[in-house]
GROMACS .gro file of C-alpha atoms in nm:
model
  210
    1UNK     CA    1  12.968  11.711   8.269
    2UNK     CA    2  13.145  11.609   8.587
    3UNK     CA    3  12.805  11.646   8.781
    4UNK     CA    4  12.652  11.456   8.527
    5UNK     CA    5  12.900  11.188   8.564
    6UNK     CA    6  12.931  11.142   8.940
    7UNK     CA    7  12.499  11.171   8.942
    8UNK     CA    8  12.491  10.908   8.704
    9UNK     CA    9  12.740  10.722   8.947
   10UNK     CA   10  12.587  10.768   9.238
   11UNK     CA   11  12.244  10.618   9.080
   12UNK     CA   12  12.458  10.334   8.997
   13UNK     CA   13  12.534  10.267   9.337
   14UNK     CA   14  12.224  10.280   9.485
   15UNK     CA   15  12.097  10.001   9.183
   16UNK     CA   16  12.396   9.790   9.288
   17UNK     CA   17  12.263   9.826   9.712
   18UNK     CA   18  11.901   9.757   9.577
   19UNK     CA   19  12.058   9.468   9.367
   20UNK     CA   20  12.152   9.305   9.717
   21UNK     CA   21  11.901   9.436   9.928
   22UNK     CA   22  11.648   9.236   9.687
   23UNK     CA   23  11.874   8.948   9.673
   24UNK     CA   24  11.893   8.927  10.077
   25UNK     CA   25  11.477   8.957  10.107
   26UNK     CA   26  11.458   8.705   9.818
   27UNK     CA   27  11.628   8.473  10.069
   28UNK     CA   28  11.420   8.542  10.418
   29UNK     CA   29  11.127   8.488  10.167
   30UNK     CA   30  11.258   8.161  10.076
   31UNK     CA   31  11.261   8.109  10.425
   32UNK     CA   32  10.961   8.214  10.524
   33UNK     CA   33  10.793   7.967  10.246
   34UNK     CA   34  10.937   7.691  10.340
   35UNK     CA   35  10.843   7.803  10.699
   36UNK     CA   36  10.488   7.822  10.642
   37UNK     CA   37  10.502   7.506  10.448
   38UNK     CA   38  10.655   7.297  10.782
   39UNK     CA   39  10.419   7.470  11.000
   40UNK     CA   40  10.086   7.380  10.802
   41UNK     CA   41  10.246   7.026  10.807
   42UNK     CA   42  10.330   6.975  11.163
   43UNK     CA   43  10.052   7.176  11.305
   44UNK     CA   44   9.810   6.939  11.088
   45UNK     CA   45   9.972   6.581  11.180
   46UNK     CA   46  10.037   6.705  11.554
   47UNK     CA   47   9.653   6.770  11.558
   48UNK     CA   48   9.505   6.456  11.353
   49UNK     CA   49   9.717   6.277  11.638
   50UNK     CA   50   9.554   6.447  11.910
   51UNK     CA   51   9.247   6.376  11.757
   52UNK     CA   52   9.288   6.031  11.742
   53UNK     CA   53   9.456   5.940  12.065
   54UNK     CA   54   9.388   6.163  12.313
   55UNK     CA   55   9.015   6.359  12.207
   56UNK     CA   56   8.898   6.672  12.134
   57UNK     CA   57   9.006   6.822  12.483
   58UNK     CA   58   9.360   6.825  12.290
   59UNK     CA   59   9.213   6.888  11.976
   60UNK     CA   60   9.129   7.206  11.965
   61UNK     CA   61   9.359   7.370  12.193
   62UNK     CA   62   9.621   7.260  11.975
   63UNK     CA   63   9.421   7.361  11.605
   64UNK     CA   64   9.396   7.726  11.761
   65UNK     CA   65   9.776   7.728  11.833
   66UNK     CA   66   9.875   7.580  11.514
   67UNK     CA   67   9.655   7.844  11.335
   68UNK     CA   68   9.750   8.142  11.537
   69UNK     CA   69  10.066   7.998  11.462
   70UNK     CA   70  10.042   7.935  11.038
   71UNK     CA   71   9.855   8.355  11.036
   72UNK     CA   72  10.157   8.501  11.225
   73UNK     CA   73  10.418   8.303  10.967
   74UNK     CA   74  10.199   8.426  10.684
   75UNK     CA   75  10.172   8.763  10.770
   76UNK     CA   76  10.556   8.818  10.825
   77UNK     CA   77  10.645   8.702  10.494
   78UNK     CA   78  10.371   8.898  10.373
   79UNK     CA   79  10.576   9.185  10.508
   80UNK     CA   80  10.882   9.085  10.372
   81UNK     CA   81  10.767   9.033  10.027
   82UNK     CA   82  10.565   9.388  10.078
   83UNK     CA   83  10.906   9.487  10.144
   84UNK     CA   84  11.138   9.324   9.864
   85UNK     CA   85  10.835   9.449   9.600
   86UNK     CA   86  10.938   9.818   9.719
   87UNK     CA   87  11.242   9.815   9.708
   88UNK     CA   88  11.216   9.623   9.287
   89UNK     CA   89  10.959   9.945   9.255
   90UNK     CA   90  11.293  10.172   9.352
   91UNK     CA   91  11.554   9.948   9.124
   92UNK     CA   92  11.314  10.016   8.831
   93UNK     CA   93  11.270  10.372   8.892
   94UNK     CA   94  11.636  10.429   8.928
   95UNK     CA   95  11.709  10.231   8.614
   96UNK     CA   96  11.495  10.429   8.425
   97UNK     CA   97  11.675  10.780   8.565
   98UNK     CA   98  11.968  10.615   8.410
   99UNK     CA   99  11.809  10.516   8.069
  100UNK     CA  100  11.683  10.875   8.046
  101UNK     CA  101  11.984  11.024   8.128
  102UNK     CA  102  12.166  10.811   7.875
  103UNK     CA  103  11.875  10.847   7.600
  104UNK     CA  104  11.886  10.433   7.615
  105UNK     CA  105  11.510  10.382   7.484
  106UNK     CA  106  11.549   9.966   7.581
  107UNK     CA  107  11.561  10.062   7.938
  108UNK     CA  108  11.232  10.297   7.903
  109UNK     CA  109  10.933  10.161   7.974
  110UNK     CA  110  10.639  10.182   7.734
  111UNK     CA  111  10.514  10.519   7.590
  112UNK     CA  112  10.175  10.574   7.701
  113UNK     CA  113  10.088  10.830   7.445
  114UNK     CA  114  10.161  10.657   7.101
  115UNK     CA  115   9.947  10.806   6.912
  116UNK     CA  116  10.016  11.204   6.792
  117UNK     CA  117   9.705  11.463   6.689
  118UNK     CA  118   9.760  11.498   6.308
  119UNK     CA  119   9.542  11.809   6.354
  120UNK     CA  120   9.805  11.934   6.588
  121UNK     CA  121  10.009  12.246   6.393
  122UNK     CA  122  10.349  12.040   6.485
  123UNK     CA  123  10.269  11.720   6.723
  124UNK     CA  124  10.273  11.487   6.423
  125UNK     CA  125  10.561  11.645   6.259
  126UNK     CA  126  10.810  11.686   6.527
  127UNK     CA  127  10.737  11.365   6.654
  128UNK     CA  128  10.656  11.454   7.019
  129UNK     CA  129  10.472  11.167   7.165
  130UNK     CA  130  10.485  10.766   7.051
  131UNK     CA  131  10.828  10.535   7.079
  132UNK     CA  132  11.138  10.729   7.101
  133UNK     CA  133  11.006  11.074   7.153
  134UNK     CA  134  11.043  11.369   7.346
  135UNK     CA  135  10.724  11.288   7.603
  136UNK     CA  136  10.799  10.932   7.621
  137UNK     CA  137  11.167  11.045   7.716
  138UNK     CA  138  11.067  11.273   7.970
  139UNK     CA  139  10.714  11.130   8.118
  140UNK     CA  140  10.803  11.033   8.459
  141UNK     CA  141  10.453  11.100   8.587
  142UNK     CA  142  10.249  10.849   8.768
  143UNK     CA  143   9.880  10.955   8.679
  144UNK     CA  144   9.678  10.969   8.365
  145UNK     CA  145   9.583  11.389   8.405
  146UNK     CA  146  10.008  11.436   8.460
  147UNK     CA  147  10.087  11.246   8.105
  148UNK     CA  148   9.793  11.431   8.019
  149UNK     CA  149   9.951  11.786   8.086
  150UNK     CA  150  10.288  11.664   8.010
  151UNK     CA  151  10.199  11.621   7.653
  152UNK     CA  152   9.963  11.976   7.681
  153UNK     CA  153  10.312  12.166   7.765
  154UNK     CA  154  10.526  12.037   7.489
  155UNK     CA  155  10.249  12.073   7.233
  156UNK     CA  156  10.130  12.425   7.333
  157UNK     CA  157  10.122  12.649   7.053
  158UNK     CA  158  10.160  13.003   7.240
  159UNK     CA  159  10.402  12.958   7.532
  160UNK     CA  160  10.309  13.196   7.865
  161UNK     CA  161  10.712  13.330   7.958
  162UNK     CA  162  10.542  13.438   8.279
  163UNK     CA  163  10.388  13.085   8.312
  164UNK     CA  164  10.661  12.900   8.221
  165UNK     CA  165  10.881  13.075   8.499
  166UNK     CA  166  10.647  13.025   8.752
  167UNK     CA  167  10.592  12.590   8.688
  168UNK     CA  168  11.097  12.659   8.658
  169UNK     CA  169  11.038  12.796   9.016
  170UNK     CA  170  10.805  12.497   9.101
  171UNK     CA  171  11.060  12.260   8.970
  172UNK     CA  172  11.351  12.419   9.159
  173UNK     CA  173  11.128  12.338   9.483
  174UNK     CA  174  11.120  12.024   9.432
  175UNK     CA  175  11.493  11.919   9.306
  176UNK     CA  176  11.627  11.894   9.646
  177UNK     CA  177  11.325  11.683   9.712
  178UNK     CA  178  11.458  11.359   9.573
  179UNK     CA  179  11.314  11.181   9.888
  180UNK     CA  180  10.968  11.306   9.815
  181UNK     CA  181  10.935  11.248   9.463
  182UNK     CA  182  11.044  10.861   9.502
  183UNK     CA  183  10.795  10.841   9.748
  184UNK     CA  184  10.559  11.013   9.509
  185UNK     CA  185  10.632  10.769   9.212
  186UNK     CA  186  10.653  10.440   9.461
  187UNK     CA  187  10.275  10.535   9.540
  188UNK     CA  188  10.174  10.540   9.190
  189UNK     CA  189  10.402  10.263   9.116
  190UNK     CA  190  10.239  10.066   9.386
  191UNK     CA  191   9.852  10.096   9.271
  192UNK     CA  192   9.726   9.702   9.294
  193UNK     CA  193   9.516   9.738   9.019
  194UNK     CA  194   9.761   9.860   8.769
  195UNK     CA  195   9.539  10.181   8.681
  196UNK     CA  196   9.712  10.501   8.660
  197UNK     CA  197   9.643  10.771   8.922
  198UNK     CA  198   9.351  11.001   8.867
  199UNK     CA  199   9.398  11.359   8.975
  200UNK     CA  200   9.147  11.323   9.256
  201UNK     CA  201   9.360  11.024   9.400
  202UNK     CA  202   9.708  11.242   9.348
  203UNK     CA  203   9.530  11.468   9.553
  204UNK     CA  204   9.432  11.245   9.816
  205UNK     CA  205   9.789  11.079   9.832
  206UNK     CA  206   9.913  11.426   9.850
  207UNK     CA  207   9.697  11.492  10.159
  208UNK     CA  208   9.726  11.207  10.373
  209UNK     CA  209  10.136  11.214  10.309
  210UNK     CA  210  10.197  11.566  10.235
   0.00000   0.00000   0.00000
């Protein structure tokens, strides 16, 4: 219980450093808006004048500078905000260690598998997948096959001792991993078009950061 407690305080912590770390980027992006919004301005009067008065020998030289100029402030904040959206990604992940740890189903995200197989021998009856169940408790994965075989392994009628030993020694591999998993869930987390992974892309994430 005392692990328990001074885990669940340590992931408390590191929400409260996110908490500011988030709050300081929020700022430099402020920044950084209001940056681009002064340079777009002066760049575009400064040029309109040298239109105007002195020709296009000014002109130009001074469009390409105010341009190179607006890119460079727009790809920095870019960064930043690249950067703030990470670190939200880790703030929700570590909330939802504590929710699971507490069994607080509020802080959960949605279960993806609402829906159990009435043919199942138990699936319906036990109540293993939908809102406040065992898979939607435990379902940390970021692709659609891992939900997939999530769900397989709590509904499997004949349990494999010798298989289920062999995924326990898997799982003790990766506990002192905690690095690697984050990383793991960040780059499903991260997917721009909000579609889970597909085994084939776990696989090539795996690759080109294993």
């Amino acid at each position: 219980m005392q692990d328990k407690h001074e885990r669940l305080g340590a992931i408390s912590r590191q929400i409260d450093r996110l908490d500011r770390q988030i709050s300081d980027l929020q700022q430099i992006s402020d920044r950084f808006t209001w940056a681009r919004v002064l340079v777009f301005a002066i760049g575009g009067i400064f040029t309109v004048i040298a239109f105007f008065a002195v020709g296009p020998y000014l002109f130009w030289p001074l469009l390409l500078i105010s341009s190179v100029l607006f890119i460079l402030v727009v790809r920095s904040h870019r960064r930043i905000e690249g950067s703030q959206e990470r670190f939200e990604q880790m703030r929700t992940f570590k909330r939802s260690q504590l929710a699971r740890a507490n069994v607080e189903w509020d802080g959960l995200p949605p279960a993806r598998v609402t829906q159990p197989r009435y043919d199942h021998p138990f699936e319906g009856d036990l109540d293993l997948v939908g809102e406040r169940s065992l898979h939607h408790l435990l379902d940390t994965t970021v692709s659609t096959g891992g939900c997939q075989r999530l769900r397989d392994w709590l509904s499997t009628t004949e349990p494999d001792r010798e298989r289920i030993a062999w995924r326990q020694s898997l799982v003790a591999e990766l506990v002192p991993r905690s690095l690697f998993r984050l990383r793991l869930w960040l780059g499903g987390a991260s997917d721009s078009s909000d579609k889970r992974w597909q085994p084939h892309d776990l696989l090539d994430w795996l690759h080109n950061h294993g």
